[in-house]
PDB file of C-alpha atoms in Angstrom:
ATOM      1  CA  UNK A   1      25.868 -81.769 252.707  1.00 50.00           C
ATOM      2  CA  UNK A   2      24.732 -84.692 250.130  1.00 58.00           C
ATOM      3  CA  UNK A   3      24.634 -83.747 246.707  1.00 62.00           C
ATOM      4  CA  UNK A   4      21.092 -83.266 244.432  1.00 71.00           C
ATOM      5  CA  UNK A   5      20.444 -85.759 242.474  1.00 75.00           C
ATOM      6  CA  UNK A   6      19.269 -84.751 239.093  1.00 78.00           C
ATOM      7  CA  UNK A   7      15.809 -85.014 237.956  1.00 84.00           C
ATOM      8  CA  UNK A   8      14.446 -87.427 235.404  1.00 84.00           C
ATOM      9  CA  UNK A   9      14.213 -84.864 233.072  1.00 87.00           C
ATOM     10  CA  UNK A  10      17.822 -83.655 233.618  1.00 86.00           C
ATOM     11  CA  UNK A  11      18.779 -87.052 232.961  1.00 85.00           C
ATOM     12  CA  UNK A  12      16.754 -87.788 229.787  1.00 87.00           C
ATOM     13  CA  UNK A  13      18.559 -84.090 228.369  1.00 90.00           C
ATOM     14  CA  UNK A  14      21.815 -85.644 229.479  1.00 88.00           C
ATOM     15  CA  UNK A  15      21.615 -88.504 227.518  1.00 89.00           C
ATOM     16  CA  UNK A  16      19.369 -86.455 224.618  1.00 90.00           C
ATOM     17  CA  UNK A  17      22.336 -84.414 223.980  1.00 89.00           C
ATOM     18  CA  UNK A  18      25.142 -87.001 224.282  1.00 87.00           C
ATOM     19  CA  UNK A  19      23.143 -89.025 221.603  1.00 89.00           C
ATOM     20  CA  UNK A  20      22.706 -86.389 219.413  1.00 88.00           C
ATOM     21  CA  UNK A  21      26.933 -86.140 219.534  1.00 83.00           C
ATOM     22  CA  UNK A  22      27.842 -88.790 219.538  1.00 84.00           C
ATOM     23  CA  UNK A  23      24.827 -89.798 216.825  1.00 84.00           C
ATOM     24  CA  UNK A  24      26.914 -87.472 213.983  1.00 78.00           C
ATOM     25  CA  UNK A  25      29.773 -89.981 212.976  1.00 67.00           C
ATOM     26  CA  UNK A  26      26.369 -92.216 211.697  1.00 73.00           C
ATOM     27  CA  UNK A  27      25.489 -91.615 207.840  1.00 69.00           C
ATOM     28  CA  UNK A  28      21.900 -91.055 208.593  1.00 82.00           C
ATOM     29  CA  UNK A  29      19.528 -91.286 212.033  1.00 87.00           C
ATOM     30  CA  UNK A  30      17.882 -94.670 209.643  1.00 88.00           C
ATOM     31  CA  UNK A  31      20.940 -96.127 208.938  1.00 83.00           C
ATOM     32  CA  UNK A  32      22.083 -95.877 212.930  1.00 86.00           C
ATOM     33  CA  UNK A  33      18.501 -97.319 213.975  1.00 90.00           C
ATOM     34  CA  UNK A  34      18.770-100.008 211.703  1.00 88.00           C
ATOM     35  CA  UNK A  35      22.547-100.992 212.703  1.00 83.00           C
ATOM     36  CA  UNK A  36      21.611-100.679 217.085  1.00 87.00           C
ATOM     37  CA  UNK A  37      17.858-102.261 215.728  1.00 90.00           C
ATOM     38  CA  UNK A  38      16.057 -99.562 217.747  1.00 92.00           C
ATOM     39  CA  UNK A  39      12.666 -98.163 215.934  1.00 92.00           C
ATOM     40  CA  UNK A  40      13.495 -94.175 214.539  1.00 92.00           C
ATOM     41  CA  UNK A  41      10.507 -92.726 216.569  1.00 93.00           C
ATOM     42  CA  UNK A  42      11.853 -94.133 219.739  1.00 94.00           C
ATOM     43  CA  UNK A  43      15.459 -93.129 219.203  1.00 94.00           C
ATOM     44  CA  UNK A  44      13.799 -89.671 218.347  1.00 94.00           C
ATOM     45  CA  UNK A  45      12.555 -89.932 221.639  1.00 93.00           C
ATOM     46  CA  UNK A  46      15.714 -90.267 223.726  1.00 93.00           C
ATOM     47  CA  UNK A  47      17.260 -87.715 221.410  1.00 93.00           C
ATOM     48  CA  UNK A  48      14.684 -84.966 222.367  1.00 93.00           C
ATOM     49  CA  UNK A  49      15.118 -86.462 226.293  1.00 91.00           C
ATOM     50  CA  UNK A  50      11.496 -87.346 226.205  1.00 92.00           C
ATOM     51  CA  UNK A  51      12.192 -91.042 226.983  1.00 90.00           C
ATOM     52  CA  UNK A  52      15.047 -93.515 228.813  1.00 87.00           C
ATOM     53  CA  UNK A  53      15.711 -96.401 226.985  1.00 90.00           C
ATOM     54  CA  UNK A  54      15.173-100.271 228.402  1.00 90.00           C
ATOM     55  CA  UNK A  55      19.044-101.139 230.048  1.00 89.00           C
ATOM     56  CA  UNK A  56      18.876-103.925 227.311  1.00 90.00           C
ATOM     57  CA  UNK A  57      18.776-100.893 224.561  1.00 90.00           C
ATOM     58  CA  UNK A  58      20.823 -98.705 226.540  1.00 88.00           C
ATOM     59  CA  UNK A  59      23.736-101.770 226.833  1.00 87.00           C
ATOM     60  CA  UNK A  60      23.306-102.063 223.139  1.00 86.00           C
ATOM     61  CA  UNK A  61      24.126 -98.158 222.301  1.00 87.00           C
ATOM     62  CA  UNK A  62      26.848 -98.006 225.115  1.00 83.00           C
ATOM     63  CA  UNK A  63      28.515-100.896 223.403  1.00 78.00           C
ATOM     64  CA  UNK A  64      27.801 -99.636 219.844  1.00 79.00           C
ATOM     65  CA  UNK A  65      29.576 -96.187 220.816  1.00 76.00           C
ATOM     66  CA  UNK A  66      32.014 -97.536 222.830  1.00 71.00           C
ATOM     67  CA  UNK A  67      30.939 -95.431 225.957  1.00 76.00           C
ATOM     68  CA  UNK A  68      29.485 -96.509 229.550  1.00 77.00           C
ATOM     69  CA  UNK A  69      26.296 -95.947 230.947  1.00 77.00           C
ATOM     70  CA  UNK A  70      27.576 -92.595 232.466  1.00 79.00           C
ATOM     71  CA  UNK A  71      26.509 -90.937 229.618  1.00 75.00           C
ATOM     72  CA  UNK A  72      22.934 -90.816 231.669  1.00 76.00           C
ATOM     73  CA  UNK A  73      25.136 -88.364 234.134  1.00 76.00           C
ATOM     74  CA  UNK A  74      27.956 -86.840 231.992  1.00 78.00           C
ATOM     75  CA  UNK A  75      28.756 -85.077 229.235  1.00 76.00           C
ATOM     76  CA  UNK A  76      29.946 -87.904 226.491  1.00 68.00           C
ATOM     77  CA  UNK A  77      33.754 -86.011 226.137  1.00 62.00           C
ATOM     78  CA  UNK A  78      34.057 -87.138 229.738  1.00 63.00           C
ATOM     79  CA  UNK A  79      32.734 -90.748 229.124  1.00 60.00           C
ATOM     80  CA  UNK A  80      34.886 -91.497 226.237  1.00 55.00           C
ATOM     81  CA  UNK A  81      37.446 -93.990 226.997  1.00 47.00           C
ATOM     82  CA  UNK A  82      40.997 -92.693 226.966  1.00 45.00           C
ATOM     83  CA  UNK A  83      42.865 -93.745 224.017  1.00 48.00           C
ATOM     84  CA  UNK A  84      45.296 -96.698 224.659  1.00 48.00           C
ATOM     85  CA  UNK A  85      46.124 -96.648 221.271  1.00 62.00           C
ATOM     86  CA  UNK A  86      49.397 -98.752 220.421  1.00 70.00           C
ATOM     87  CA  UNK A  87      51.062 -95.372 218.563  1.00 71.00           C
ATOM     88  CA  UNK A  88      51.253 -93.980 222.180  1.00 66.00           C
ATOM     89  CA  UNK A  89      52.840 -96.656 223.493  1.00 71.00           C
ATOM     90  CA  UNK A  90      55.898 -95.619 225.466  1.00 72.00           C
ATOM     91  CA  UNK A  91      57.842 -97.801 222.775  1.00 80.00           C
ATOM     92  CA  UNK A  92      57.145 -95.919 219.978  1.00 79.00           C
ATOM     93  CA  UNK A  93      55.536 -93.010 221.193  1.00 73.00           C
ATOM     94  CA  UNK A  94      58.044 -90.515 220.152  1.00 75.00           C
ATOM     95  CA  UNK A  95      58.239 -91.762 216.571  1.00 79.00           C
ATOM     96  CA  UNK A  96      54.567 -92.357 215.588  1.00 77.00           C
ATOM     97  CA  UNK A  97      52.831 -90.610 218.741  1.00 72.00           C
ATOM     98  CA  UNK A  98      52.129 -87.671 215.861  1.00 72.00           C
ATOM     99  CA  UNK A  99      50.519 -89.611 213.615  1.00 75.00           C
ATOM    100  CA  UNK A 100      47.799 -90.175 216.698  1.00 71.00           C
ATOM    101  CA  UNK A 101      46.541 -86.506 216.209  1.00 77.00           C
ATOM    102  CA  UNK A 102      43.092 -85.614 215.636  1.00 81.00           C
ATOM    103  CA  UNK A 103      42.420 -84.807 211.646  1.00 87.00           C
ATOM    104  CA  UNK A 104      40.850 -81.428 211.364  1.00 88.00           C
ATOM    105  CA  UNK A 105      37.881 -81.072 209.621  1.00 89.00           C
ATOM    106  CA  UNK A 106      39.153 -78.449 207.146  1.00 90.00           C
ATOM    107  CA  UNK A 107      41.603 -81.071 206.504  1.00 92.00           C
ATOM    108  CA  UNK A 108      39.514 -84.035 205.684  1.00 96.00           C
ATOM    109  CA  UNK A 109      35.944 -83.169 206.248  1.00 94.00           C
ATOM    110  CA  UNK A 110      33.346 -85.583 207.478  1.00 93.00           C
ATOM    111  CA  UNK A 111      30.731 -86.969 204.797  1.00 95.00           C
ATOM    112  CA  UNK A 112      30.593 -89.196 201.573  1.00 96.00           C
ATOM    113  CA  UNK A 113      33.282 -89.559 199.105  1.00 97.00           C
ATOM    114  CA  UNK A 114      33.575 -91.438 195.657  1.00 96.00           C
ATOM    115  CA  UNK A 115      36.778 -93.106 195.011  1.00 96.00           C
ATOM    116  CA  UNK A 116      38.235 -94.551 191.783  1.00 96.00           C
ATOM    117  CA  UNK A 117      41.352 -96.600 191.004  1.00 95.00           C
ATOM    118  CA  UNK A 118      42.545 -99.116 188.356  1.00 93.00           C
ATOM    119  CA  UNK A 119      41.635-102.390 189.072  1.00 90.00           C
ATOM    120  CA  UNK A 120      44.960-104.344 190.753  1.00 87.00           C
ATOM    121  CA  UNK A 121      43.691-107.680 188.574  1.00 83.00           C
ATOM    122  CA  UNK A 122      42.533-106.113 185.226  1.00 85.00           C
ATOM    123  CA  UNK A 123      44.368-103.450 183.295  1.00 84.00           C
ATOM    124  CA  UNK A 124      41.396-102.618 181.349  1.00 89.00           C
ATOM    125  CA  UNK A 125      39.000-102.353 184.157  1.00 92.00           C
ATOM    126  CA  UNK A 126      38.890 -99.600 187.173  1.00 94.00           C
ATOM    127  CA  UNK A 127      36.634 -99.523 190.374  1.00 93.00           C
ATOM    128  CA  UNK A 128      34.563 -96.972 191.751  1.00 94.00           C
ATOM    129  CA  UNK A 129      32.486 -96.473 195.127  1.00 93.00           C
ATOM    130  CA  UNK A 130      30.917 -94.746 197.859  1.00 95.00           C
ATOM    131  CA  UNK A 131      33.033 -94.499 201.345  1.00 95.00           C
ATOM    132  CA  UNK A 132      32.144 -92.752 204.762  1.00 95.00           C
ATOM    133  CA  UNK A 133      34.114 -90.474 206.827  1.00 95.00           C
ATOM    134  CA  UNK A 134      33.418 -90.001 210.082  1.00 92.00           C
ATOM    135  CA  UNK A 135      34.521 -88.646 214.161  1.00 87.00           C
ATOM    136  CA  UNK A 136      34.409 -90.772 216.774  1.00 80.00           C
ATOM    137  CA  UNK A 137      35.932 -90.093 220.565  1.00 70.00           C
ATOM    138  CA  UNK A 138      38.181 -88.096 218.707  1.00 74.00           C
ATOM    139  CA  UNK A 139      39.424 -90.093 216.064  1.00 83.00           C
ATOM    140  CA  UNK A 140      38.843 -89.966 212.474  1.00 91.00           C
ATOM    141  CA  UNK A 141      37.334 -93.497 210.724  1.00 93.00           C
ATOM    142  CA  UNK A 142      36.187 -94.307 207.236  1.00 95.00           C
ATOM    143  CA  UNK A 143      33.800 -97.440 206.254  1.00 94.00           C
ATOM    144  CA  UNK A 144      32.902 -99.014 202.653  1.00 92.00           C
ATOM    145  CA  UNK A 145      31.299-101.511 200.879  1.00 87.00           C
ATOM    146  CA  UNK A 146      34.000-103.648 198.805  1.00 82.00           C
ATOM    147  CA  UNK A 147      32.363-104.114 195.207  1.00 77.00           C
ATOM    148  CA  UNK A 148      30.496-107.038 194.331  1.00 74.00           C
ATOM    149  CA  UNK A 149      32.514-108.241 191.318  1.00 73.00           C
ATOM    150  CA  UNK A 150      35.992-107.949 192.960  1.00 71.00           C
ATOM    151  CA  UNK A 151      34.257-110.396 195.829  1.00 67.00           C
ATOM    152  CA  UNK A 152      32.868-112.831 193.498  1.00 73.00           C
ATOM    153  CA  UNK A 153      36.776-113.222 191.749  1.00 68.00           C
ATOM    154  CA  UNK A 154      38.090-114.382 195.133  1.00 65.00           C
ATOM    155  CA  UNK A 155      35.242-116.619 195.684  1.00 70.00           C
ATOM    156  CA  UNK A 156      33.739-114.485 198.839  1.00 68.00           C
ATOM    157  CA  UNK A 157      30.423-114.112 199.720  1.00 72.00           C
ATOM    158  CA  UNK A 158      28.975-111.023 198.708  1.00 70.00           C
ATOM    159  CA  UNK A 159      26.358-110.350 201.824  1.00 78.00           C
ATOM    160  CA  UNK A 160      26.698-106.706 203.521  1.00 72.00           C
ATOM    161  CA  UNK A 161      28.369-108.031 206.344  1.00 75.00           C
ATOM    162  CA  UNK A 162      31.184-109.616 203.883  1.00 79.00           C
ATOM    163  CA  UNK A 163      32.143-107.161 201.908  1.00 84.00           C
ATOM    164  CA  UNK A 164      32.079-104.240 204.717  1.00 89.00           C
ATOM    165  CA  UNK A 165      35.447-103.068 205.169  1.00 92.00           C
ATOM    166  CA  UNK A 166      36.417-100.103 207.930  1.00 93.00           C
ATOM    167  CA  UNK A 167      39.507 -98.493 208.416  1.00 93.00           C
ATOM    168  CA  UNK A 168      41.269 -95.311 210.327  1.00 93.00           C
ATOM    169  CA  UNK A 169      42.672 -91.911 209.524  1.00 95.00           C
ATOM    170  CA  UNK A 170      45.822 -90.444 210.375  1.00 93.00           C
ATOM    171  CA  UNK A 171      47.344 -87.062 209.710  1.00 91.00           C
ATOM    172  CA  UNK A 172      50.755 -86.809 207.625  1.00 92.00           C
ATOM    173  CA  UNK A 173      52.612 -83.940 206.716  1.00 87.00           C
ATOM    174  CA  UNK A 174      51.041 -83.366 203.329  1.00 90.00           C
ATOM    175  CA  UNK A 175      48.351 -85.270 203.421  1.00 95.00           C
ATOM    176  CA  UNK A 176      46.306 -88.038 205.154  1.00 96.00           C
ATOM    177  CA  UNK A 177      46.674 -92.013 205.187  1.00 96.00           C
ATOM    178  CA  UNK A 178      44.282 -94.414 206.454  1.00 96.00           C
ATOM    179  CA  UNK A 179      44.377 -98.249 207.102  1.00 94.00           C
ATOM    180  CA  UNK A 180      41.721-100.455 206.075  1.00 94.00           C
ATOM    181  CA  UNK A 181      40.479-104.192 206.568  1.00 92.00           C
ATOM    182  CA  UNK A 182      36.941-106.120 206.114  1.00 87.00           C
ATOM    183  CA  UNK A 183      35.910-107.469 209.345  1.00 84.00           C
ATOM    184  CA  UNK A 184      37.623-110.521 210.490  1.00 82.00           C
ATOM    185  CA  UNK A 185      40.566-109.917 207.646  1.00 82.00           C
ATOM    186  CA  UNK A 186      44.224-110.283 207.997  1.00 81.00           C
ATOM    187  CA  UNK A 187      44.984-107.817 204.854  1.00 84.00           C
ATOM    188  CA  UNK A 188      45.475-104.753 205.448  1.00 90.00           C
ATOM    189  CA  UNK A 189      44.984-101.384 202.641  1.00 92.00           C
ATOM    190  CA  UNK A 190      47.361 -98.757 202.337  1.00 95.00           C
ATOM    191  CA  UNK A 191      45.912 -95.443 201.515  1.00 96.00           C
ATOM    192  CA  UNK A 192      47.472 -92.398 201.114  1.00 97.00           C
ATOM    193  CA  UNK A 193      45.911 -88.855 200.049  1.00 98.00           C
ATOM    194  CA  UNK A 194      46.657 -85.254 199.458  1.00 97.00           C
ATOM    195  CA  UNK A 195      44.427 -82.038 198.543  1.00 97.00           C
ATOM    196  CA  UNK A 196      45.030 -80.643 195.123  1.00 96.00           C
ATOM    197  CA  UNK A 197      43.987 -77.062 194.160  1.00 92.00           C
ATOM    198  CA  UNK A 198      40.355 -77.349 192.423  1.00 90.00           C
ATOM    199  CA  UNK A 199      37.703 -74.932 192.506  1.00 88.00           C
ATOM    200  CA  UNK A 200      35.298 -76.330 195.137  1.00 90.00           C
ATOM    201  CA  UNK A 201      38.715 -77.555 196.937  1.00 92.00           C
ATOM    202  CA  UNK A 202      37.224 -81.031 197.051  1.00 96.00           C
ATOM    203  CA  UNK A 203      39.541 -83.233 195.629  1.00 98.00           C
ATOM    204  CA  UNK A 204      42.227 -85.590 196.841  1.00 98.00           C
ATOM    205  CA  UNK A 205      44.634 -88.225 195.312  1.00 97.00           C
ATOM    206  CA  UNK A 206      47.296 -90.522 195.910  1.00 97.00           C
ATOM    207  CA  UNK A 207      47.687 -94.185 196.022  1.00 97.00           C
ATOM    208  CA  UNK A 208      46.333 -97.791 197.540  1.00 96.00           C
ATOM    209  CA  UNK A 209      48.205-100.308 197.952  1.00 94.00           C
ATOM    210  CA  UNK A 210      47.307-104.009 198.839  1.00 86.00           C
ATOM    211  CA  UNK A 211      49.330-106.125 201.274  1.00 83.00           C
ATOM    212  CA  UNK A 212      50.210-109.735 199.299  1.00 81.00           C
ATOM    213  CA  UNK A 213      53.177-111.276 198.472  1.00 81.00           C
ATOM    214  CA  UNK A 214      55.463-110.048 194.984  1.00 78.00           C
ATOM    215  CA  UNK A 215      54.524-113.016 193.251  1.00 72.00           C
ATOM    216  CA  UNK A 216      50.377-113.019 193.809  1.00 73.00           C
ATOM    217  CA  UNK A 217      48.932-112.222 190.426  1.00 74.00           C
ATOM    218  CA  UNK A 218      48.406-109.001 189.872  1.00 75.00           C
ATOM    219  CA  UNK A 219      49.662-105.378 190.627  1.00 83.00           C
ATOM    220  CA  UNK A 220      50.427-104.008 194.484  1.00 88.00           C
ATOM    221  CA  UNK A 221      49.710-100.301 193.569  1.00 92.00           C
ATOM    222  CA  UNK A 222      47.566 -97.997 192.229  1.00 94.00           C
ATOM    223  CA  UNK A 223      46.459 -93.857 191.985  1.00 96.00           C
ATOM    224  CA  UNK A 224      43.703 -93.272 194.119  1.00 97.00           C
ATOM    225  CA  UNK A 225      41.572 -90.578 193.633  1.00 98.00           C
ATOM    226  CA  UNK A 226      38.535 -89.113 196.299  1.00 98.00           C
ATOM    227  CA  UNK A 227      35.731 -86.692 195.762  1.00 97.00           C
ATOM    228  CA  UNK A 228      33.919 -85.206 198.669  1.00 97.00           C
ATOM    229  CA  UNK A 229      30.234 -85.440 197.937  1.00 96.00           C
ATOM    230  CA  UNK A 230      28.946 -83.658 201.056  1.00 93.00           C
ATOM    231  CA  UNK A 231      26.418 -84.920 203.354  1.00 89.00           C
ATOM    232  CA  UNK A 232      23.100 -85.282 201.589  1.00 87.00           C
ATOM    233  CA  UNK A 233      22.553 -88.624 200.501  1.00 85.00           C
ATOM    234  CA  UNK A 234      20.288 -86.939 197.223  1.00 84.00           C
ATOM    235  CA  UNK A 235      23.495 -86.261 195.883  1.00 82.00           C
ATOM    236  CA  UNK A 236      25.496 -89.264 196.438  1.00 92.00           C
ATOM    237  CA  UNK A 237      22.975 -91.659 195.644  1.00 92.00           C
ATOM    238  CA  UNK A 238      23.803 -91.712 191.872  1.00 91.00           C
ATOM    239  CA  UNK A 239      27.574 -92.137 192.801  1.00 92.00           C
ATOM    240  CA  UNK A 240      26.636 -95.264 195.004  1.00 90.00           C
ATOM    241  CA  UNK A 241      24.474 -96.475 192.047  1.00 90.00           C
ATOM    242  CA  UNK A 242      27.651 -96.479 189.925  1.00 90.00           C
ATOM    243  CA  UNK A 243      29.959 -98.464 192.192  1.00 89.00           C
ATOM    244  CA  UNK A 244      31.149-101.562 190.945  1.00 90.00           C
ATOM    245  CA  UNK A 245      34.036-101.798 188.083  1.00 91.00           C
ATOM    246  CA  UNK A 246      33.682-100.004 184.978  1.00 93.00           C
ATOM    247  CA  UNK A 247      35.672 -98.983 181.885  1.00 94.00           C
ATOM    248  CA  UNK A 248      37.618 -95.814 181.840  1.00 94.00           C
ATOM    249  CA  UNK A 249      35.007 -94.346 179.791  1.00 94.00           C
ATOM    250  CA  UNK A 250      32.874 -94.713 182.199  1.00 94.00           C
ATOM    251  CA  UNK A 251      34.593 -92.731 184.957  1.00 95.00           C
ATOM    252  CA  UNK A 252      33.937 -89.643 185.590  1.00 94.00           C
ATOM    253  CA  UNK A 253      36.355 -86.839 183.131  1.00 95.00           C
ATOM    254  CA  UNK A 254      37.939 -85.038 186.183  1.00 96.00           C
ATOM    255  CA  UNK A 255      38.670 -88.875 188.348  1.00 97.00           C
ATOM    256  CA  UNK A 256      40.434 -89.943 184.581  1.00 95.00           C
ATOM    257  CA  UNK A 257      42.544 -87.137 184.103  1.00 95.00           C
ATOM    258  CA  UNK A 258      43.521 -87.172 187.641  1.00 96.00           C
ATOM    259  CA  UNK A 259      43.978 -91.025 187.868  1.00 96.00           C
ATOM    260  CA  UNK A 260      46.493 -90.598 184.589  1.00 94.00           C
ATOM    261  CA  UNK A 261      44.499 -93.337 182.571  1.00 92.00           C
ATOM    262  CA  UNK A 262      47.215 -94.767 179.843  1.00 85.00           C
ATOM    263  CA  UNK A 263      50.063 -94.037 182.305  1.00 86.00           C
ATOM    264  CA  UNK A 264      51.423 -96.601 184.550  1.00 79.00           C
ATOM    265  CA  UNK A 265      52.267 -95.589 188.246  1.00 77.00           C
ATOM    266  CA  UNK A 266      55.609 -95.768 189.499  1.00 70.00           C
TER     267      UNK A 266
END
């Protein structure tokens, strides 16, 4: 007996709700839109299954989320690609195969944070930001914007698309770390982060470190502190106003006393 095919409709709510999953790891529906360059109303439109896009579009958003077109046909956890990630390679697998666990949430949530550290070039001077957390085919990622100031000292451009850097999150015993590069890069960050007891539980800190040779100018390490801001952009908007490097007085009281201004890191 030959199988149904599904309706339109069932197909446009197929792909409606695997868009609307797999559209959560994006900071904002505008932001997504702008990065696939598909107008909002329209990608409203496949959300709510009220519309298929063109197979131009659709190659586009396949590509963007790393999926295939069955996501017209499947649920999107069976279209994800299985993870050939290099930790579970048979080689190492039973050494670093833990480190490819998921991150829980309630371990390091999903959302904005601001970060702050000591600048590696300036004693004086420290640098604060906005990053991203986010899920995707169930790994955990993080993306930034490197500041301005610190790309003008190397002599990079400071366009978007420069100073972008992304990176990935993996669990540790007490803590997370995550790896991070700017597109392109062969530099690599070190990041490393644990929760410490605070009242809205929302605080993390550890250290960076930067991959160049002992006798590059400047320092290798530095404390690293994180503050979850949440989800709504109202509320991180002033903290992505204020990235850039600033004094220590201009930091905010809890990130100074936490990054040990005064005390060198050992």
């Amino acid at each position: 007996m030959r199988q149904r095919s599904p309706s339109p409709a069932e197909l446009r709510n197929m792909l409606g709700d695997n868009l609307r999953q797999l559209s959560q790891q994006a900071a904002s529906i505008s932001a997504l839109c702008r990065e696939l360059g598909i107008n909002r109303t329209q990608y409203n439109r496949y959300l709510a299954g009220e519309s298929f896009p063109r197979p131009d579009v659709l190659h586009r958003i396949c590509s963007y989320f790393g999926v295939d077109a069955r996501i017209l046909l499947e649920p999107v956890e069976r279209v994800v690609a299985t993870d050939n990630s290099v930790l579970l390679n048979p080689a190492v697998a039973e050494y670093l195969g833990g480190t490819a666990r998921p991150v829980p949430e309630e371990v390091f949530p999903s959302g904005f944070y601001r970060f702050t550290r000591r600048s590696f070039m300036d004693d004086k001077a420290f640098v604060q930001g906005v990053i991203y957390v986010f899920r995707n085919r169930g790994g955990t990622f993080l993306k930034g914007f490197e500041a301005k100031d610190a790309m003008r000292a190397q002599g990079l451009s400071v366009e978007p698309r420069n100073r972008e850097f992304r990176g990935t999150v993996i669990p540790q015993e007490d803590g997370i770390a995550a790896l991070a590069s700017r597109k392109g890069a062969t530099t690599t960050s070190f990041n490393y982060l644990a929760r410490i007891p605070t009242f809205e539980n929302n605080f993390w800190v550890g250290y960076v470190t930067r991959t160049v040779r002992e006798n590059v100018a400047g320092r290798r390490v530095e404390r690293l502190v994180y503050e979850h801001l949440g989800t709504d952009l109202q509320g991180v908007l002033p903290a992505a106003r204020q990235a850039g490097f600033c004094t220590a007085e201009d930091l905010v009281p809890y990130h100074r006393n936490l990054l040990k201004v005064g005390e060198n890191f050992y």
